[in-house]
Amino acid sequence: MIGAGHAGCEAAHASARLGAKTALVTINLDLVGQMSCNPAIGGVAKGHMVREIDALGGVMGIVADRTGIQFRLLNRSRGPAVQSPRCQSDRAQYRVEMRSILEKTPGLSLQQAEVVELLIENGRVSGVELVDSRRLSARALVLTTGTFLNGLVHIGDHTFAAGRSGEMPAIRLAESVRRIGFRMGRLKTGTPPRLDARTIDFSQMERQYGDDPPVPFSFLTKRIEQPQIWCHIAYTNQQVHDSIRGNLDRSPLYSGKIEGTGPRYCPSIEDKVVKFPQKERHQLFLEPEGYDTYETYINGLSTSLPVDAQQAMLERIPGLEQVKMLRPGYAIEYDFVDPTELRANLETKRVAGLFHAGQINGTSGYEEAAGQGLVAGVNAAMHALGRESWVFTRDQGYVGVMIDDLVSRGAEEPYRMFTSRSEARLTLRMDTADRRLTETGRRLGLVQEDRFQAFRSRSAKVAAIVQAIEGVRVSVGSAVADRLADAGIGITGTTQVSALLKRPEFHVEHLRFVLPANAVEGVTDEELGVVLNDEKYAGYVSSQVEASKRAHAARKRVIPGDFDFASVSGLSAEQIEKLTLRRPETLSQAEAVSGMTPAAVNLLAVYLELGARRAARG
């Protein structure tokens, strides 16, 4: 495993778990599991993937639970399919905990060295060469190079080679990868300045609290024990925007110095001000980097402006008038390999035994990297051990959706996971990840006995609740009916509880007093939620499956040359822009356009069908 970021850590752990003798090689062992940008794990769709990694026996969720300093369940007011956990992490503790787990993993060796050459014989991997001329032989390699391949940092007019600010790039390794003949490109990402909390006036900002109790990532975590802290919310203003506009000619984003394509969904503050001039302010989150540091991350203010311009911009934000900047923000460009060079198991098509995972495949985000790392690590071990490879399919989870998107469509810009990318998001809820994947992890050899027994116990409790529901009815005039009425849930006559579950106003707390006390004793809210959500959305799931079948049959439908994609309510601005530019002639061609999700394809199919019917009516 080359590189010890989030992809490399999961790859190494998975490979060793499967019984392959595994080495994790990185330039600096002190930075294993480094959170290069935001010290946070999870978020919408990203949190789903962390749950999937955990259900398969991965480590990201466990480390996040042990080192999180603020937990929040996002989208609580929306349906369960898009609810997702997120935590702010202690950056230093996360590294320490991740390294500790890896060092205790049997069969895994951590080595500090720089890999400069991939050794290939007769189209197959044979090992690597290190910068000190040593050679390590291997039957399989996993490249998880992050932003280090020909990394180039930009801060205003100042440009320097780096993998991350303060760390050397992988120049010779990038040349070795390029010599193989892969189709390659350049991408860009960025990071905001870090601030000294002692120089911030938090009284001018909104305080943001975490959840109580926190919702953990791992199915093995019973509760979050460590104390939780709060974050703060601030806003830019027109003075800040004017300061940015006055320095755009000094920004490498607008001077032409940066060639790589940046992440559409995590734009720099310069892009926000230029592309959304009508917005009077942009929201910012000030997030502590840990318990024992004053360093503060200002989420939402990614920038590559010159240092003096960054300081001037910060001082115009209420509460930051006297702020001291500890580290400036910067943009970084790096090489990536076109992911259509990969098979579905993340092995390269050009070299047997060579696997890619993480940002080298055009993705952004720790969670996307970790998911790929686990899959690549499993398949590298399978290759080395002479076993059959494993493909994570779209219907199994968001990790499978991501990999299928990458290898079939490529990446024109940094890929980020969204729930809308899946055609089956109602069945890919975060609370069903273990049900979808833990038995697969057990068969692969990733899931150990403690996790498997916890899964079986949870499954048994869920099954018992389902059985208990079938035999319970509520009658008007009963104490239970009165409590339901007090909660705004009225019934007439005698009603089966299974029917009540389908009502939108019926929630987990109602299920607790509707069922007999012995049926819900020892059952968690999440376990009850699995049952409730399954029943509540059963009809929607069936409709979703039917819609997917109809859309699949309609792939050959012709798209009129003058079709107005902007007329399709529900398509994103990105999708409209790309479809208008590409002008696909069929629905199948539209599906292949980067950024098109299954949901968007289904929507376009509906509009085309409606248009055809109107035309037929004359």
GROMACS .gro file of C-alpha atoms in nm, residues 76-425:
model
  350
   76ARG     CA    1  -3.307   1.532   1.087
   77SER     CA    2  -3.613   1.714   0.950
   78ARG     CA    3  -3.604   1.517   0.626
   79GLY     CA    4  -3.661   1.151   0.540
   80PRO     CA    5  -3.434   0.876   0.678
   81ALA     CA    6  -3.278   0.809   0.337
   82VAL     CA    7  -3.091   1.139   0.350
   83GLN     CA    8  -3.021   1.158   0.723
   84SER     CA    9  -2.650   1.111   0.780
   85PRO     CA   10  -2.403   1.139   1.070
   86ARG     CA   11  -2.114   1.385   1.082
   87CYS     CA   12  -1.854   1.454   1.347
   88GLN     CA   13  -1.590   1.716   1.404
   89SER     CA   14  -1.272   1.529   1.500
   90ASP     CA   15  -0.966   1.600   1.708
   91ARG     CA   16  -0.713   1.605   1.425
   92ALA     CA   17  -0.415   1.489   1.633
   93GLN     CA   18  -0.606   1.220   1.821
   94TYR     CA   19  -0.748   1.084   1.494
   95ARG     CA   20  -0.394   1.022   1.363
   96VAL     CA   21  -0.283   0.861   1.688
   97GLU     CA   22  -0.586   0.633   1.708
   98MET     CA   23  -0.565   0.528   1.343
   99ARG     CA   24  -0.196   0.444   1.370
  100SER     CA   25  -0.256   0.251   1.692
  101ILE     CA   26  -0.521   0.032   1.527
  102LEU     CA   27  -0.302  -0.035   1.224
  103GLU     CA   28   0.005  -0.119   1.433
  104LYS     CA   29  -0.200  -0.375   1.627
  105THR     CA   30  -0.330  -0.541   1.311
  106PRO     CA   31  -0.162  -0.883   1.262
  107GLY     CA   32   0.022  -0.920   0.933
  108LEU     CA   33   0.051  -0.544   0.873
  109SER     CA   34   0.385  -0.361   0.872
  110LEU     CA   35   0.413   0.020   0.864
  111GLN     CA   36   0.724   0.153   0.688
  112GLN     CA   37   0.852   0.509   0.644
  113ALA     CA   38   0.998   0.549   0.295
  114GLU     CA   39   0.939   0.725  -0.035
  115VAL     CA   40   0.838   0.506  -0.328
  116VAL     CA   41   0.992   0.637  -0.651
  117GLU     CA   42   0.931   0.356  -0.901
  118LEU     CA   43   0.669   0.092  -0.968
  119LEU     CA   44   0.834  -0.233  -1.075
  120ILE     CA   45   0.649  -0.415  -1.352
  121GLU     CA   46   0.747  -0.733  -1.534
  122ASN     CA   47   0.555  -0.872  -1.831
  123GLY     CA   48   0.255  -0.653  -1.759
  124ARG     CA   49   0.236  -0.756  -1.393
  125VAL     CA   50   0.336  -0.589  -1.069
  126SER     CA   51   0.658  -0.719  -0.912
  127GLY     CA   52   0.727  -0.457  -0.645
  128VAL     CA   53   0.850  -0.103  -0.578
  129GLU     CA   54   1.178   0.082  -0.560
  130LEU     CA   55   1.240   0.322  -0.271
  131VAL     CA   56   1.431   0.650  -0.280
  132ASP     CA   57   1.728   0.487  -0.102
  133SER     CA   58   1.748   0.225  -0.385
  134ARG     CA   59   1.600  -0.058  -0.179
  135ARG     CA   60   1.345  -0.277  -0.352
  136LEU     CA   61   1.037  -0.438  -0.200
  137SER     CA   62   0.881  -0.727  -0.389
  138ALA     CA   63   0.503  -0.759  -0.404
  139ARG     CA   64   0.234  -0.952  -0.589
  140ALA     CA   65  -0.004  -0.657  -0.568
  141LEU     CA   66   0.021  -0.282  -0.513
  142VAL     CA   67  -0.239  -0.026  -0.412
  143LEU     CA   68  -0.163   0.335  -0.510
  144THR     CA   69  -0.327   0.583  -0.271
  145THR     CA   70  -0.125   0.895  -0.345
  146GLY     CA   71  -0.375   1.168  -0.255
  147THR     CA   72  -0.256   1.509  -0.376
  148PHE     CA   73   0.111   1.409  -0.382
  149LEU     CA   74   0.152   1.315  -0.751
  150ASN     CA   75   0.326   1.622  -0.898
  151GLY     CA   76   0.157   1.830  -0.627
  152LEU     CA   77   0.186   2.207  -0.675
  153VAL     CA   78   0.072   2.456  -0.408
  154HIS     CA   79  -0.053   2.805  -0.497
  155ILE     CA   80  -0.075   3.100  -0.257
  156GLY     CA   81  -0.123   3.413  -0.464
  157ASP     CA   82   0.176   3.453  -0.695
  158HIS     CA   83   0.380   3.215  -0.481
  159THR     CA   84   0.395   2.858  -0.619
  160PHE     CA   85   0.593   2.564  -0.485
  161ALA     CA   86   0.602   2.187  -0.527
  162ALA     CA   87   0.441   2.002  -0.237
  163GLY     CA   88   0.215   1.708  -0.160
  164ARG     CA   89   0.055   1.918   0.110
  165SER     CA   90   0.183   2.248   0.243
  166GLY     CA   91   0.508   2.167   0.422
  167GLU     CA   92   0.546   1.819   0.272
  168MET     CA   93   0.741   1.707  -0.034
  169PRO     CA   94   0.553   1.593  -0.346
  170ALA     CA   95   0.591   1.256  -0.521
  171ILE     CA   96   0.763   1.369  -0.841
  172ARG     CA   97   0.951   1.054  -0.938
  173LEU     CA   98   0.655   0.831  -0.855
  174ALA     CA   99   0.434   1.049  -1.076
  175GLU     CA  100   0.680   1.000  -1.362
  176SER     CA  101   0.672   0.625  -1.305
  177VAL     CA  102   0.291   0.621  -1.320
  178ARG     CA  103   0.291   0.835  -1.634
  179ARG     CA  104   0.539   0.602  -1.811
  180ILE     CA  105   0.290   0.316  -1.784
  181GLY     CA  106   0.078   0.505  -2.037
  182PHE     CA  107  -0.230   0.584  -1.829
  183ARG     CA  108  -0.462   0.863  -1.943
  184MET     CA  109  -0.395   1.131  -1.686
  185GLY     CA  110  -0.513   1.479  -1.597
  186ARG     CA  111  -0.484   1.754  -1.337
  187LEU     CA  112  -0.729   1.839  -1.061
  188LYS     CA  113  -0.730   2.106  -0.796
  189THR     CA  114  -0.851   2.133  -0.440
  190GLY     CA  115  -0.805   2.394  -0.172
  191THR     CA  116  -0.810   2.465   0.198
  192PRO     CA  117  -0.893   2.766   0.417
  193PRO     CA  118  -0.667   2.951   0.658
  194ARG     CA  119  -0.634   2.827   1.017
  195LEU     CA  120  -0.690   3.077   1.296
  196ASP     CA  121  -0.579   3.131   1.657
  197ALA     CA  122  -0.892   3.095   1.871
  198ARG     CA  123  -0.742   3.328   2.135
  199THR     CA  124  -0.772   3.616   1.887
  200ILE     CA  125  -1.136   3.550   1.789
  201ASP     CA  126  -1.431   3.735   1.942
  202PHE     CA  127  -1.682   3.450   1.954
  203SER     CA  128  -1.945   3.675   2.117
  204GLN     CA  129  -2.020   3.815   1.770
  205MET     CA  130  -2.098   3.468   1.634
  206GLU     CA  131  -2.370   3.208   1.670
  207ARG     CA  132  -2.287   2.908   1.886
  208GLN     CA  133  -2.352   2.569   1.725
  209TYR     CA  134  -2.405   2.274   1.956
  210GLY     CA  135  -2.378   1.907   1.876
  211ASP     CA  136  -2.642   1.641   1.936
  212ASP     CA  137  -2.724   1.503   2.279
  213PRO     CA  138  -2.689   1.212   2.274
  214PRO     CA  139  -2.444   1.188   1.983
  215VAL     CA  140  -2.519   0.943   1.701
  216PRO     CA  141  -2.210   0.724   1.643
  217PHE     CA  142  -2.079   0.590   1.313
  218SER     CA  143  -1.983   0.237   1.412
  219PHE     CA  144  -2.236  -0.037   1.478
  220LEU     CA  145  -1.999  -0.150   1.756
  221THR     CA  146  -2.009   0.183   1.944
  222LYS     CA  147  -2.263   0.176   2.226
  223ARG     CA  148  -2.223   0.541   2.322
  224ILE     CA  149  -1.986   0.836   2.275
  225GLU     CA  150  -1.801   0.876   2.604
  226GLN     CA  151  -1.571   1.176   2.544
  227PRO     CA  152  -1.691   1.532   2.617
  228GLN     CA  153  -1.839   1.730   2.330
  229ILE     CA  154  -1.755   2.091   2.244
  230TRP     CA  155  -1.932   2.354   2.037
  231CYS     CA  156  -1.853   2.525   1.710
  232HIS     CA  157  -1.948   2.875   1.589
  233ILE     CA  158  -2.118   3.023   1.282
  234ALA     CA  159  -2.007   3.346   1.119
  235TYR     CA  160  -2.086   3.523   0.792
  236THR     CA  161  -1.907   3.714   0.525
  237ASN     CA  162  -2.042   4.053   0.417
  238GLN     CA  163  -2.013   4.303   0.132
  239GLN     CA  164  -1.689   4.444   0.277
  240VAL     CA  165  -1.537   4.097   0.264
  241HIS     CA  166  -1.662   4.048  -0.092
  242ASP     CA  167  -1.524   4.386  -0.201
  243SER     CA  168  -1.187   4.292  -0.053
  244ILE     CA  169  -1.189   3.968  -0.250
  245ARG     CA  170  -1.292   4.137  -0.575
  246GLY     CA  171  -1.014   4.391  -0.530
  247ASN     CA  172  -0.758   4.111  -0.521
  248LEU     CA  173  -0.890   3.877  -0.791
  249ASP     CA  174  -0.608   3.975  -1.026
  250ARG     CA  175  -0.370   3.830  -0.765
  251SER     CA  176  -0.564   3.503  -0.732
  252PRO     CA  177  -0.408   3.207  -0.918
  253LEU     CA  178  -0.763   3.089  -0.988
  254TYR     CA  179  -0.827   3.394  -1.205
  255SER     CA  180  -0.479   3.477  -1.328
  256GLY     CA  181  -0.452   3.153  -1.528
  257LYS     CA  182  -0.180   2.995  -1.313
  258ILE     CA  183  -0.402   2.703  -1.208
  259GLU     CA  184  -0.481   2.452  -1.482
  260GLY     CA  185  -0.654   2.179  -1.283
  261THR     CA  186  -1.031   2.155  -1.244
  262GLY     CA  187  -1.155   2.227  -0.894
  263PRO     CA  188  -1.440   2.073  -0.694
  264ARG     CA  189  -1.777   2.211  -0.804
  265TYR     CA  190  -1.939   2.144  -0.468
  266CYS     CA  191  -1.668   2.288  -0.247
  267PRO     CA  192  -1.576   2.613  -0.424
  268SER     CA  193  -1.326   2.868  -0.302
  269ILE     CA  194  -1.453   3.191  -0.151
  270GLU     CA  195  -1.327   3.367  -0.465
  271ASP     CA  196  -1.553   3.146  -0.680
  272LYS     CA  197  -1.850   3.204  -0.450
  273VAL     CA  198  -1.814   3.581  -0.474
  274VAL     CA  199  -1.767   3.581  -0.853
  275LYS     CA  200  -2.031   3.321  -0.942
  276PHE     CA  201  -2.296   3.434  -0.693
  277PRO     CA  202  -2.270   3.815  -0.696
  278GLN     CA  203  -2.631   3.848  -0.580
  279LYS     CA  204  -2.557   3.685  -0.244
  280GLU     CA  205  -2.501   3.938   0.032
  281ARG     CA  206  -2.326   3.693   0.263
  282HIS     CA  207  -2.188   3.338   0.282
  283GLN     CA  208  -2.206   3.117   0.590
  284LEU     CA  209  -1.884   3.013   0.764
  285PHE     CA  210  -1.826   2.751   1.035
  286LEU     CA  211  -1.545   2.797   1.288
  287GLU     CA  212  -1.448   2.449   1.401
  288PRO     CA  213  -1.186   2.369   1.668
  289GLU     CA  214  -0.908   2.136   1.553
  290GLY     CA  215  -0.901   1.951   1.884
  291TYR     CA  216  -0.923   1.958   2.262
  292ASP     CA  217  -0.564   2.067   2.326
  293THR     CA  218  -0.506   2.331   2.059
  294TYR     CA  219  -0.620   2.684   1.983
  295GLU     CA  220  -0.602   2.617   1.610
  296THR     CA  221  -0.940   2.673   1.443
  297TYR     CA  222  -1.058   2.568   1.098
  298ILE     CA  223  -1.280   2.819   0.913
  299ASN     CA  224  -1.503   2.598   0.700
  300GLY     CA  225  -1.641   2.773   0.391
  301LEU     CA  226  -1.347   3.006   0.332
  302SER     CA  227  -1.119   2.800   0.108
  303THR     CA  228  -0.885   3.040  -0.071
  304SER     CA  229  -0.558   3.077  -0.260
  305LEU     CA  230  -0.533   3.457  -0.236
  306PRO     CA  231  -0.199   3.609  -0.130
  307VAL     CA  232  -0.136   3.599   0.246
  308ASP     CA  233  -0.187   3.975   0.292
  309ALA     CA  234  -0.518   3.957   0.103
  310GLN     CA  235  -0.629   3.664   0.318
  311GLN     CA  236  -0.556   3.861   0.635
  312ALA     CA  237  -0.741   4.167   0.504
  313MET     CA  238  -1.040   3.951   0.412
  314LEU     CA  239  -1.050   3.785   0.754
  315GLU     CA  240  -1.037   4.115   0.944
  316ARG     CA  241  -1.359   4.228   0.774
  317ILE     CA  242  -1.557   3.934   0.916
  318PRO     CA  243  -1.739   4.023   1.241
  319GLY     CA  244  -1.552   3.862   1.529
  320LEU     CA  245  -1.224   3.831   1.336
  321GLU     CA  246  -1.118   4.197   1.344
  322GLN     CA  247  -0.810   4.111   1.556
  323VAL     CA  248  -0.757   3.757   1.432
  324LYS     CA  249  -0.417   3.597   1.400
  325MET     CA  250  -0.375   3.358   1.108
  326LEU     CA  251  -0.171   3.050   1.200
  327ARG     CA  252  -0.160   2.899   0.850
  328PRO     CA  253  -0.271   3.056   0.524
  329GLY     CA  254  -0.516   2.888   0.292
  330TYR     CA  255  -0.386   2.750  -0.036
  331ALA     CA  256  -0.486   2.567  -0.353
  332ILE     CA  257  -0.308   2.253  -0.467
  333GLU     CA  258  -0.295   2.093  -0.811
  334TYR     CA  259  -0.210   1.726  -0.856
  335ASP     CA  260  -0.208   1.447  -1.114
  336PHE     CA  261  -0.482   1.187  -1.130
  337VAL     CA  262  -0.543   0.884  -1.349
  338ASP     CA  263  -0.862   0.859  -1.554
  339PRO     CA  264  -1.068   0.606  -1.351
  340THR     CA  265  -1.202   0.445  -1.668
  341GLU     CA  266  -0.855   0.287  -1.674
  342LEU     CA  267  -0.982   0.065  -1.391
  343ARG     CA  268  -1.189  -0.248  -1.364
  344ALA     CA  269  -1.482  -0.263  -1.123
  345ASN     CA  270  -1.253  -0.421  -0.861
  346LEU     CA  271  -1.023  -0.111  -0.887
  347GLU     CA  272  -0.744  -0.304  -1.059
  348THR     CA  273  -0.588  -0.120  -1.353
  349LYS     CA  274  -0.653  -0.264  -1.697
  350ARG     CA  275  -0.297  -0.200  -1.811
  351VAL     CA  276  -0.108  -0.366  -1.524
  352ALA     CA  277  -0.217  -0.682  -1.344
  353GLY     CA  278  -0.196  -0.651  -0.967
  354LEU     CA  279  -0.191  -0.269  -0.964
  355PHE     CA  280  -0.488  -0.107  -0.788
  356HIS     CA  281  -0.577   0.261  -0.746
  357ALA     CA  282  -0.781   0.419  -0.465
  358GLY     CA  283  -0.865   0.770  -0.351
  359GLN     CA  284  -0.781   1.101  -0.515
  360ILE     CA  285  -0.568   0.934  -0.780
  361ASN     CA  286  -0.907   0.819  -0.918
  362GLY     CA  287  -1.047   1.172  -0.931
  363THR     CA  288  -1.246   1.176  -0.608
  364SER     CA  289  -1.255   1.427  -0.324
  365GLY     CA  290  -1.320   1.359   0.043
  366TYR     CA  291  -1.187   1.130   0.313
  367GLU     CA  292  -1.492   0.905   0.302
  368GLU     CA  293  -1.482   0.850  -0.074
  369ALA     CA  294  -1.113   0.764  -0.042
  370ALA     CA  295  -1.167   0.524   0.248
  371GLY     CA  296  -1.443   0.337   0.065
  372GLN     CA  297  -1.223   0.287  -0.239
  373GLY     CA  298  -0.933   0.191  -0.016
  374LEU     CA  299  -1.126  -0.088   0.147
  375VAL     CA  300  -1.234  -0.231  -0.190
  376ALA     CA  301  -0.885  -0.199  -0.339
  377GLY     CA  302  -0.727  -0.352  -0.029
  378VAL     CA  303  -0.960  -0.651  -0.040
  379ASN     CA  304  -0.897  -0.713  -0.407
  380ALA     CA  305  -0.521  -0.662  -0.382
  381ALA     CA  306  -0.514  -0.928  -0.111
  382MET     CA  307  -0.736  -1.155  -0.319
  383HIS     CA  308  -0.501  -1.111  -0.615
  384ALA     CA  309  -0.194  -1.184  -0.405
  385LEU     CA  310  -0.355  -1.490  -0.246
  386GLY     CA  311  -0.486  -1.626  -0.575
  387ARG     CA  312  -0.851  -1.583  -0.478
  388GLU     CA  313  -1.146  -1.451  -0.678
  389SER     CA  314  -1.189  -1.073  -0.676
  390TRP     CA  315  -1.488  -0.892  -0.526
  391VAL     CA  316  -1.702  -0.621  -0.684
  392PHE     CA  317  -1.900  -0.382  -0.465
  393THR     CA  318  -2.223  -0.337  -0.662
  394ARG     CA  319  -2.454  -0.035  -0.686
  395ASP     CA  320  -2.739  -0.205  -0.504
  396GLN     CA  321  -2.514  -0.290  -0.208
  397GLY     CA  322  -2.431   0.068  -0.115
  398TYR     CA  323  -2.298   0.411  -0.198
  399VAL     CA  324  -1.941   0.283  -0.219
  400GLY     CA  325  -2.059   0.060  -0.505
  401VAL     CA  326  -2.241   0.352  -0.669
  402MET     CA  327  -1.925   0.563  -0.652
  403ILE     CA  328  -1.697   0.298  -0.800
  404ASP     CA  329  -1.942   0.218  -1.079
  405ASP     CA  330  -1.973   0.588  -1.161
  406LEU     CA  331  -1.595   0.629  -1.172
  407VAL     CA  332  -1.504   0.327  -1.382
  408SER     CA  333  -1.792   0.370  -1.628
  409ARG     CA  334  -1.806   0.750  -1.662
  410GLY     CA  335  -1.470   0.882  -1.550
  411ALA     CA  336  -1.417   1.207  -1.362
  412GLU     CA  337  -1.396   1.546  -1.530
  413GLU     CA  338  -1.382   1.719  -1.191
  414PRO     CA  339  -1.331   1.598  -0.832
  415TYR     CA  340  -1.605   1.343  -0.765
  416ARG     CA  341  -1.816   1.385  -0.454
  417MET     CA  342  -2.083   1.145  -0.333
  418PHE     CA  343  -2.447   1.256  -0.304
  419THR     CA  344  -2.751   1.048  -0.217
  420SER     CA  345  -2.902   1.155  -0.551
  421ARG     CA  346  -2.635   0.956  -0.736
  422SER     CA  347  -2.812   0.634  -0.638
  423GLU     CA  348  -3.127   0.504  -0.803
  424ALA     CA  349  -3.206   0.311  -0.483
  425ARG     CA  350  -3.136   0.555  -0.203
   0.00000   0.00000   0.00000
